[in-house]
Coordinates of C-alpha atoms and ligand atoms in Angstrom, one line a residue:
M1371 CA -25.1 5.9 11.2
K1372 CA -27.4 2.8 10.6
R1373 CA -26.8 2.7 6.2
F1374 CA -28.0 -1.0 6.1
L1375 CA -31.0 -1.1 7.5
N1376 CA -33.6 -3.9 6.2
K1377 CA -29.9 -4.9 4.2
N1378 CA -28.7 -8.3 3.6
I1379 CA -24.5 -8.6 3.4
L1380 CA -23.1 -11.8 2.4
I1381 CA -19.2 -12.0 4.2
T1382 CA -17.0 -14.2 2.6
G1383 CA -13.5 -14.9 4.5
A1384 CA -15.6 -14.0 7.9
A1385 CA -14.7 -16.0 10.7
N1386 CA -10.8 -13.7 10.6
G1387 CA -9.9 -11.0 10.2
I1388 CA -10.4 -8.0 7.2
G1389 CA -13.6 -10.1 7.1
K1390 CA -14.3 -10.4 10.9
A1391 CA -13.9 -6.9 11.0
T1392 CA -16.1 -6.4 7.8
A1393 CA -19.3 -8.3 10.2
F1394 CA -18.8 -6.0 12.9
R1395 CA -18.7 -3.1 10.9
I1396 CA -22.6 -4.5 8.8
A1397 CA -23.9 -5.0 12.3
C1398 CA -23.0 -1.7 13.9
E1399 CA -25.0 -0.1 10.7
G1400 CA -27.7 -2.9 11.4
G1401 CA -27.1 -4.4 8.5
N1402 CA -28.2 -8.5 8.0
L1403 CA -25.5 -11.2 7.4
A1404 CA -25.0 -13.9 5.7
L1405 CA -21.4 -15.1 6.1
I1406 CA -18.9 -17.8 4.6
D1407 CA -15.7 -19.3 6.1
N1408 CA -14.4 -22.2 5.7
N1409 CA -13.3 -22.3 9.9
S1410 CA -16.3 -24.0 11.2
E1411 CA -15.2 -22.6 14.5
K1412 CA -13.4 -19.6 14.1
L1413 CA -17.3 -18.2 12.6
K1414 CA -19.2 -20.3 14.8
E1415 CA -17.8 -18.0 17.6
L1416 CA -18.5 -15.1 15.7
C1417 CA -21.9 -15.4 15.1
K1418 CA -22.2 -15.9 19.5
N1419 CA -20.1 -12.7 19.5
L1420 CA -22.5 -11.5 17.3
E1421 CA -25.8 -12.6 19.2
H1422 CA -26.2 -9.2 20.7
F1423 CA -26.8 -6.4 18.0
S1424 CA -30.5 -6.9 16.8
I1425 CA -30.0 -8.6 13.6
K1426 CA -30.6 -11.7 12.1
V1427 CA -27.0 -13.4 11.0
V1428 CA -26.9 -16.2 9.3
S1429 CA -23.8 -18.9 8.6
S1430 CA -22.0 -21.4 6.5
V1431 CA -18.8 -23.7 6.5
C1432 CA -17.8 -23.7 2.8
N1433 CA -14.2 -24.0 0.5
V1434 CA -14.6 -21.1 -1.5
S1435 CA -13.1 -23.1 -3.8
D1436 CA -15.9 -26.1 -4.9
F1437 CA -17.9 -24.4 -7.1
E1438 CA -21.3 -26.6 -6.0
E1439 CA -20.5 -26.0 -2.6
V1440 CA -20.4 -21.3 -2.7
K1441 CA -23.7 -22.3 -5.5
K1442 CA -25.7 -24.2 -2.3
S1443 CA -24.1 -22.2 0.5
I1444 CA -25.1 -19.4 -1.5
D1445 CA -28.4 -19.7 -2.4
K1446 CA -29.2 -21.4 0.8
L1447 CA -28.5 -18.0 2.5
A1448 CA -29.4 -15.6 0.4
E1449 CA -32.7 -18.1 0.8
E1450 CA -33.2 -17.8 4.1
L1451 CA -32.8 -13.9 5.0
D1452 CA -35.3 -13.2 1.1
G1453 CA -32.4 -12.3 -0.6
I1454 CA -28.3 -10.0 -1.1
N1455 CA -27.9 -6.5 -1.3
G1456 CA -24.5 -6.5 -0.8
L1457 CA -21.3 -8.7 -1.1
S1458 CA -17.4 -7.9 0.1
H1459 CA -15.3 -11.3 -0.7
N1460 CA -12.8 -11.5 1.1
A1461 CA -11.5 -15.0 1.8
G1462 CA -7.6 -16.0 0.2
I1463 CA -5.0 -17.1 1.1
L1464 CA -1.3 -16.0 1.9
R1465 CA 1.7 -18.2 0.1
V1466 CA 5.8 -17.0 -0.4
Y1467 CA 8.4 -18.9 -2.6
K1468 CA 10.1 -18.4 -4.3
T1469 CA 9.5 -18.4 -8.0
H1470 CA 11.9 -20.8 -9.6
E1471 CA 10.8 -23.0 -6.0
M1472 CA 7.2 -22.8 -6.2
S1473 CA 5.4 -26.9 -7.4
L1474 CA 2.8 -26.7 -10.4
K1475 CA 0.3 -28.0 -6.8
Q1476 CA 1.6 -24.7 -5.0
W1477 CA 0.8 -22.7 -7.5
N1478 CA -2.6 -24.2 -8.2
E1479 CA -4.0 -23.8 -4.2
L1480 CA -3.9 -19.9 -4.6
I1481 CA -5.1 -19.7 -8.2
A1482 CA -8.4 -21.9 -6.6
V1483 CA -8.6 -20.3 -3.4
N1484 CA -8.1 -16.4 -4.8
L1485 CA -8.8 -16.8 -8.4
T1486 CA -11.6 -19.9 -8.5
G1487 CA -12.7 -19.0 -5.4
T1488 CA -13.9 -15.1 -6.7
F1489 CA -15.7 -16.3 -9.9
N1490 CA -17.4 -18.5 -7.9
V1491 CA -18.4 -16.8 -5.1
N1492 CA -19.2 -14.1 -7.4
K1493 CA -20.5 -16.5 -10.1
H1494 CA -23.6 -17.3 -7.6
A1495 CA -23.9 -14.2 -5.1
L1496 CA -24.9 -12.0 -8.6
P1497 CA -28.4 -13.6 -9.3
W1498 CA -29.3 -12.8 -5.9
L1499 CA -27.3 -9.0 -6.0
L1500 CA -29.7 -8.4 -9.8
K1501 CA -32.8 -9.1 -8.7
N1502 CA -32.7 -5.2 -6.8
K1503 CA -32.8 -2.1 -8.4
T1504 CA -28.9 -1.5 -6.9
S1505 CA -26.4 -4.1 -5.3
Y1506 CA -23.2 -3.2 -4.6
L1507 CA -20.0 -5.6 -5.2
V1508 CA -16.8 -5.9 -3.2
N1509 CA -13.6 -7.3 -4.0
T1510 CA -10.9 -8.1 -1.2
S1511 CA -7.6 -7.5 -4.1
S1512 CA -4.7 -6.0 -2.8
S1513 CA -1.3 -3.9 -3.8
A1514 CA 0.4 -6.6 -4.3
S1515 CA -1.5 -6.2 -7.7
E1516 CA -0.1 -3.0 -8.8
Q1517 CA 2.9 -2.6 -6.4
P1518 CA 6.0 -5.1 -7.7
H1519 CA 6.8 -7.8 -4.7
P1520 CA 9.2 -9.9 -3.7
W1521 CA 8.5 -13.8 -3.5
L1522 CA 4.8 -12.9 -3.8
A1523 CA 4.1 -13.4 -7.5
A1524 CA 1.5 -16.3 -7.7
Y1525 CA -0.4 -14.0 -4.8
A1526 CA -0.1 -11.5 -5.9
A1527 CA -1.2 -12.2 -10.2
T1528 CA -4.2 -13.7 -8.3
K1529 CA -5.3 -9.7 -6.3
G1530 CA -4.1 -8.9 -10.1
A1531 CA -6.9 -10.8 -11.8
I1532 CA -9.1 -10.2 -9.7
K1533 CA -9.3 -6.8 -10.1
S1534 CA -9.5 -6.8 -13.6
F1535 CA -12.0 -9.0 -13.4
T1536 CA -14.2 -7.0 -11.5
R1537 CA -13.6 -4.0 -13.6
S1538 CA -15.3 -6.7 -16.6
L1539 CA -18.4 -7.7 -13.9
F1540 CA -18.8 -3.4 -13.3
I1541 CA -18.9 -3.1 -17.3
E1542 CA -21.6 -6.1 -17.9
Y1543 CA -23.7 -4.5 -15.4
F1544 CA -23.8 -0.9 -14.6
Q1545 CA -27.2 -1.4 -15.7
Q1546 CA -28.2 -3.8 -14.2
G1547 CA -27.7 -1.3 -10.8
L1548 CA -24.4 -3.3 -10.0
H1549 CA -21.6 -1.3 -8.4
A1550 CA -18.8 -3.6 -8.9
N1551 CA -15.7 -2.2 -7.4
C1552 CA -12.3 -3.5 -5.1
V1553 CA -10.4 -2.5 -1.9
L1554 CA -6.2 -3.0 -2.8
P1555 CA -5.1 -3.0 1.2
G1556 CA -1.8 -2.5 1.8
G1557 CA -1.0 -4.4 5.4
I1558 CA -3.8 -5.0 7.4
T1559 CA -2.1 -6.8 11.0
T1560 CA -4.3 -9.9 10.5
D1561 CA -3.5 -13.8 10.7
L1562 CA -2.9 -13.6 6.7
A1563 CA -0.6 -11.4 7.1
N1564 CA 1.7 -11.8 9.9
S1565 CA 1.9 -15.0 8.4
F1566 CA 4.8 -13.5 5.8
A1567 CA 8.5 -15.0 5.8
I1568 CA 11.2 -14.0 3.9
P1569 CA 12.6 -17.2 2.1
D1570 CA 15.5 -18.3 2.7
G1571 CA 18.9 -17.4 1.1
V1572 CA 16.9 -14.2 -0.4
N1573 CA 18.2 -10.2 -1.0
I1574 CA 16.5 -9.1 2.1
N1575 CA 17.3 -5.8 1.2
L1576 CA 14.6 -6.1 -1.4
I1577 CA 11.4 -5.7 1.4
K1578 CA 12.8 -2.3 1.7
T1579 CA 11.6 -1.4 -2.0
L1580 CA 7.9 -1.5 -0.3
N1581 CA 8.7 1.3 1.7
P1582 CA 10.8 3.5 0.7
L1583 CA 9.2 6.3 2.2
G1584 CA 8.9 5.1 5.9
Q1585 CA 5.1 5.2 6.2
K1586 CA 3.4 3.9 8.3
L1587 CA 2.5 -0.2 6.9
F1588 CA -0.5 -1.9 9.3
A1589 CA -3.2 -0.3 9.7
E1590 CA -6.0 -2.7 11.8
P1591 CA -8.7 -4.6 9.7
E1592 CA -11.0 -2.1 11.0
R1593 CA -9.6 0.4 8.9
A1594 CA -10.3 -2.0 5.9
A1595 CA -13.7 -2.6 7.0
S1596 CA -14.6 0.7 7.4
V1597 CA -14.0 1.3 3.4
I1598 CA -15.9 -1.3 2.1
A1599 CA -18.6 -0.9 4.3
M1600 CA -18.5 2.7 2.3
L1601 CA -18.5 0.5 -0.8
L1602 CA -21.4 -1.4 0.2
S1603 CA -24.0 1.4 0.6
E1604 CA -25.5 4.1 -0.7
D1605 CA -22.1 6.5 -0.5
A1606 CA -20.5 4.3 -3.3
E1607 CA -23.4 5.5 -5.0
H1608 CA -21.1 7.1 -7.8
I1609 CA -18.0 4.9 -7.6
N1610 CA -17.8 2.2 -10.0
G1611 CA -15.6 -0.3 -11.7
T1612 CA -12.7 1.0 -9.0
E1613 CA -10.7 0.8 -7.3
I1614 CA -9.6 2.1 -3.7
A1615 CA -6.4 1.7 -1.9
I1616 CA -6.3 1.4 2.1
D1617 CA -2.4 1.2 2.1
G1618 CA -1.7 4.9 4.1
G1619 CA 0.1 6.0 0.5
K1620 CA 2.6 2.9 0.7
V1621 CA 0.9 2.4 -3.2
Ligands
LIG584 N1 -3.8 -8.4 5.7 C1 -2.9 -7.7 4.6 O1 -2.4 -7.0 4.8 C2 -4.2 -8.1 3.3 C3 -3.4 -7.2 2.5 C4 -4.0 -6.9 1.3 C5 -4.6 -7.7 0.7 N2 -5.7 -8.5 1.5 C6 -7.0 -9.8 1.3 O2 -8.0 -9.5 2.0 C7 -8.4 -10.6 2.2 C8 -9.0 -11.1 3.8 O3 -7.4 -11.4 4.4 P1 -7.0 -11.1 5.8 O4 -5.9 -10.3 6.1 O5 -8.6 -10.8 6.6 O6 -6.5 -12.7 6.5 P2 -7.1 -14.1 7.8 O7 -6.3 -15.2 7.3 O8 -7.5 -13.6 8.4 O9 -8.8 -13.6 6.6 C9 -9.1 -14.6 5.4 C10 -10.0 -15.9 5.7 O10 -10.3 -16.1 5.1 C11 -10.9 -17.9 5.1 N3 -10.1 -18.1 4.4 C12 -9.6 -18.7 3.5 N4 -9.4 -19.3 2.0 C13 -10.8 -20.1 2.7 C14 -11.6 -21.3 1.5 N5 -11.1 -21.6 0.6 N6 -12.9 -21.2 2.0 C15 -13.5 -20.7 2.8 N7 -12.7 -19.9 3.3 C16 -12.0 -19.3 3.8 C17 -10.3 -18.4 6.6 O11 -10.4 -19.4 7.0 C18 -10.1 -16.5 7.2 O12 -11.6 -16.7 8.2 C19 -7.7 -12.5 1.2 O13 -8.3 -11.7 0.0 C20 -6.5 -10.6 1.4 O14 -5.5 -11.5 0.8 C21 -4.7 -8.7 3.2

C-alpha cells in the first residue's frame, strides 16, 4: 500500500513515540517527510534511520511553543519539499500534579507546549495545506480529554482544548478541502506514558476508575500511527471534524 506517493507530510514530535512511528508508517507508504522536534539528537538519529527509504526527508529542530521559530521551520521545510499535503501534530508533554499543589509556572508549561504549540503548528501549516485542493490535518489529543483522569487536570485541559480547536478548524476550512480530525490515544507505550508516576500521598484506587472492565490498557506506537496515517490519506475523504479513539475501548 503506497498511499503517500508524491505527498509531503509534516510531523511534529517526530523524534520519538507516536510521531516517530507515524514517520516510519508514512515512509513505508512512499510519502516524503518534513520532521519537527526539539530533541536534536533523536531527530538526527531518526533521519539517519530513514535514509534507506526512497523518499525525501527534511527536518528542523524547533520548539513548538515558540511562534516565530515554528513559522520559520514550517516555511523552510515546506519550501524544501515544495509544499505540504498533510500534518500530524504530536509534539506534547505529560506532567502529573496534584492540582492544588500545581504552580502557575507548571500550568503555563503545559499550556505553552501542548496548547499554544498546537495553535502555532496548525496556524503556520494551514497556509501551506490550503494551497492543495484537498489536505489532511491530524492533531493528537488524548483519552484524557474525555475520561476523568486523576492528577492530569492541566494535561487533560490542553487535550480537551485541542479537540475543540480542531473541530473549529473543520467548520472554518472544510470548503477549502481541509480534513481536520483528532486522534485520542489511551495508553501507548512511549517515554511520555512511562513518565506517568502516581504522586505521593494520594488514593491509588483512583487509578482503577480508568479501566474498570480490565481492557488491554497499552498498545505499541504503531497502533496509533496506522490510524493517523489513515486520517492523513484519501481513505479519510469522508471523515471530518471528528475524533478517533485509539484506546482499546477503554473510554
Ligand atoms: N503515549 C500515550 O499513552 C499518549 C496517550 C494520549 C495522548 N498522547 C499524546 O501523543 C503525543 C505524542 O506523545 P508520545 O507518547 O509519542 O510521547 P513521546 O515523549 O514519546 O514523544 C513526544 C515527542 O515530542 C517532542 N516534544 C516535546 N516537547 C516539544 C516541544 N516543545 N517542541 C517540539 N517537540 C517537542 C519530544 O522531544 C518527543 O520526541 C503527545 O501529544 C501526547 O500527549 C500520548
